[in-house]
mmCIF file of C-alpha atoms in Angstrom:
data_model
loop_
_atom_site.group_PDB
_atom_site.id
_atom_site.type_symbol
_atom_site.label_atom_id
_atom_site.label_comp_id
_atom_site.label_asym_id
_atom_site.label_seq_id
_atom_site.Cartn_x
_atom_site.Cartn_y
_atom_site.Cartn_z
ATOM 1 C CA MET A 61 -99.978 56.473 -16.991
ATOM 2 C CA THR A 62 -97.979 55.551 -20.056
ATOM 3 C CA ASN A 63 -94.271 54.838 -19.958
ATOM 4 C CA GLN A 64 -93.785 56.270 -23.449
ATOM 5 C CA ARG A 65 -92.838 59.860 -24.153
ATOM 6 C CA LYS A 66 -94.884 61.601 -26.841
ATOM 7 C CA ILE A 67 -92.821 62.478 -29.918
ATOM 8 C CA PHE A 68 -94.167 65.595 -31.580
ATOM 9 C CA ALA A 69 -94.474 65.662 -35.342
ATOM 10 C CA PRO A 70 -91.758 67.623 -37.143
ATOM 11 C CA VAL A 71 -92.752 70.458 -39.437
ATOM 12 C CA ALA A 72 -91.064 70.100 -42.819
ATOM 13 C CA ASN A 73 -90.277 72.987 -45.137
ATOM 14 C CA VAL A 74 -88.685 73.330 -48.576
ATOM 15 C CA GLU A 75 -85.155 72.948 -47.161
ATOM 16 C CA THR A 76 -85.951 69.949 -44.931
ATOM 17 C CA GLN A 77 -88.528 67.905 -46.879
ATOM 18 C CA THR A 78 -85.863 65.620 -48.417
ATOM 19 C CA TYR A 79 -84.415 65.034 -44.934
ATOM 20 C CA TRP A 80 -87.789 63.946 -43.539
ATOM 21 C CA ASP A 81 -88.573 61.819 -46.601
ATOM 22 C CA ALA A 82 -85.259 59.993 -46.093
ATOM 23 C CA ALA A 83 -86.010 59.545 -42.382
ATOM 24 C CA SER A 84 -89.300 57.893 -43.361
ATOM 25 C CA ALA A 85 -87.210 55.440 -45.399
ATOM 26 C CA GLY A 86 -84.834 54.806 -42.455
ATOM 27 C CA LYS A 87 -81.957 56.930 -43.771
ATOM 28 C CA LEU A 88 -80.100 59.746 -42.004
ATOM 29 C CA LEU A 89 -78.975 62.550 -44.311
ATOM 30 C CA VAL A 90 -76.764 65.596 -43.801
ATOM 31 C CA LYS A 91 -75.930 68.400 -46.201
ATOM 32 C CA THR A 92 -72.410 68.617 -47.673
ATOM 33 C CA CYS A 93 -70.956 71.699 -49.340
ATOM 34 C CA LEU A 94 -70.000 71.313 -52.997
ATOM 35 C CA ALA A 95 -67.383 74.100 -52.671
ATOM 36 C CA CYS A 96 -65.545 73.421 -49.401
ATOM 37 C CA GLY A 97 -66.644 69.821 -48.775
ATOM 38 C CA GLU A 98 -67.787 70.459 -45.184
ATOM 39 C CA PRO A 99 -70.776 68.435 -44.003
ATOM 40 C CA HIS A 100 -73.267 70.219 -41.765
ATOM 41 C CA PHE A 101 -76.466 69.803 -39.849
ATOM 42 C CA TYR A 102 -79.210 71.407 -39.600
ATOM 43 C CA PRO A 103 -80.168 71.207 -43.297
ATOM 44 C CA ARG A 104 -80.011 74.507 -45.171
ATOM 45 C CA ALA A 105 -79.632 75.553 -48.785
ATOM 46 C CA LEU A 106 -76.277 77.317 -48.371
ATOM 47 C CA CYS A 107 -73.148 76.122 -46.592
ATOM 48 C CA PRO A 108 -72.769 77.813 -43.181
ATOM 49 C CA PHE A 109 -68.970 77.781 -43.634
ATOM 50 C CA CYS A 110 -68.518 79.344 -47.099
ATOM 51 C CA PHE A 111 -72.066 79.985 -48.411
ATOM 52 C CA GLY A 112 -71.527 77.489 -51.246
ATOM 53 C CA GLU A 113 -74.166 75.220 -52.770
ATOM 54 C CA THR A 114 -74.937 71.990 -50.896
ATOM 55 C CA GLU A 115 -76.075 68.451 -51.645
ATOM 56 C CA TRP A 116 -77.598 65.677 -49.564
ATOM 57 C CA THR A 117 -75.265 62.948 -48.293
ATOM 58 C CA GLU A 118 -76.386 59.715 -46.647
ATOM 59 C CA THR A 119 -74.566 58.880 -43.400
ATOM 60 C CA ASN A 120 -74.009 55.535 -41.709
ATOM 61 C CA GLY A 121 -76.081 56.864 -38.782
ATOM 62 C CA GLU A 122 -73.286 56.271 -36.285
ATOM 63 C CA GLY A 123 -71.386 58.568 -33.982
ATOM 64 C CA GLU A 124 -70.561 59.277 -30.357
ATOM 65 C CA ILE A 125 -72.119 61.207 -27.506
ATOM 66 C CA TYR A 126 -70.502 64.638 -27.261
ATOM 67 C CA SER A 127 -72.699 65.838 -24.383
ATOM 68 C CA PHE A 128 -76.002 64.776 -22.825
ATOM 69 C CA SER A 129 -78.514 65.563 -20.117
ATOM 70 C CA VAL A 130 -81.224 63.417 -18.553
ATOM 71 C CA MET A 131 -84.529 65.122 -17.752
ATOM 72 C CA ARG A 132 -85.937 63.296 -14.738
ATOM 73 C CA ARG A 133 -88.567 65.836 -13.665
ATOM 74 C CA ALA A 134 -90.699 65.198 -16.732
ATOM 75 C CA PRO A 135 -93.653 62.793 -16.380
ATOM 76 C CA VAL A 136 -91.590 60.328 -18.427
ATOM 77 C CA PRO A 137 -87.800 60.818 -18.065
ATOM 78 C CA TYR A 138 -85.864 61.373 -21.278
ATOM 79 C CA ALA A 139 -82.308 62.083 -22.424
ATOM 80 C CA ILE A 140 -81.187 64.698 -24.923
ATOM 81 C CA ALA A 141 -77.724 64.737 -26.426
ATOM 82 C CA PHE A 142 -75.367 66.299 -28.869
ATOM 83 C CA VAL A 143 -74.158 63.438 -31.055
ATOM 84 C CA ARG A 144 -71.007 63.891 -33.127
ATOM 85 C CA LEU A 145 -71.681 61.886 -36.279
ATOM 86 C CA ASP A 146 -68.922 59.885 -37.959
ATOM 87 C CA ALA A 147 -69.904 61.893 -41.054
ATOM 88 C CA GLY A 148 -68.664 65.073 -39.346
ATOM 89 C CA PRO A 149 -71.459 67.279 -38.043
ATOM 90 C CA THR A 150 -72.869 67.320 -34.537
ATOM 91 C CA MET A 151 -76.619 67.093 -34.128
ATOM 92 C CA MET A 152 -78.966 67.408 -31.183
ATOM 93 C CA SER A 153 -81.322 64.505 -30.629
ATOM 94 C CA ASN A 154 -82.729 62.145 -28.026
ATOM 95 C CA LEU A 155 -81.109 59.022 -26.619
ATOM 96 C CA VAL A 156 -83.573 56.122 -26.478
ATOM 97 C CA ASP A 157 -83.875 52.425 -25.645
ATOM 98 C CA CYS A 158 -81.149 52.551 -23.005
ATOM 99 C CA ASP A 159 -80.396 52.831 -19.291
ATOM 100 C CA PHE A 160 -79.902 56.559 -18.727
ATOM 101 C CA ASP A 161 -77.599 55.883 -15.761
ATOM 102 C CA SER A 162 -75.131 54.036 -17.996
ATOM 103 C CA LEU A 163 -74.750 56.823 -20.594
ATOM 104 C CA ARG A 164 -71.255 58.277 -20.985
ATOM 105 C CA ILE A 165 -69.637 61.033 -23.017
ATOM 106 C CA GLY A 166 -67.729 59.408 -25.878
ATOM 107 C CA GLN A 167 -70.066 56.400 -25.927
ATOM 108 C CA ARG A 168 -70.802 55.036 -29.398
ATOM 109 C CA VAL A 169 -74.365 55.389 -30.663
ATOM 110 C CA LYS A 170 -76.350 54.602 -33.793
ATOM 111 C CA VAL A 171 -79.495 56.120 -35.230
ATOM 112 C CA ALA A 172 -82.824 54.634 -34.165
ATOM 113 C CA PHE A 173 -85.872 56.000 -35.955
ATOM 114 C CA LYS A 174 -88.945 56.480 -33.763
ATOM 115 C CA PRO A 175 -92.425 57.354 -35.040
ATOM 116 C CA ALA A 176 -93.840 60.759 -34.131
ATOM 117 C CA GLU A 177 -97.511 61.279 -33.360
ATOM 118 C CA ASN A 178 -98.242 61.606 -37.110
ATOM 119 C CA GLY A 179 -96.216 58.490 -38.040
ATOM 120 C CA GLN A 180 -93.182 60.429 -39.372
ATOM 121 C CA ASN A 181 -89.893 58.741 -38.432
ATOM 122 C CA VAL A 182 -87.711 60.965 -36.252
ATOM 123 C CA PRO A 183 -83.990 60.169 -35.929
ATOM 124 C CA MET A 184 -82.906 59.465 -32.368
ATOM 125 C CA PHE A 185 -79.915 57.531 -31.086
ATOM 126 C CA THR A 186 -79.268 54.429 -29.017
ATOM 127 C CA PRO A 187 -75.974 53.122 -27.610
ATOM 128 C CA THR A 188 -74.233 50.372 -29.563
ATOM 129 C CA GLY A 189 -72.802 47.230 -28.062
#
């Protein structure tokens, strides 16, 4: 039995291809509205706040755990979390390379790219410090 959880390959589309290309290069992008200035995640062509045009913005890949849950009944335990990025939006992802019992809400995290089954980097997060 392997101790690694399988990471399924993401399916890119016209609105997300730039996001996945950046992830392959080790960069975490979010969309920012050109009209109201609000950053948002999940990538989409129009701002979910005002329906304005958007552009890609690179983040520092850091944030804090807003909420999380550890799945221990799976063959390989894993943690999912909502991470509030320093850049503004909150995104759902996995927490990796850490002791699940030491995770805490408000804990600082940084992006850690992990390869999916097809080699595509997928942004996940690991605690800092």
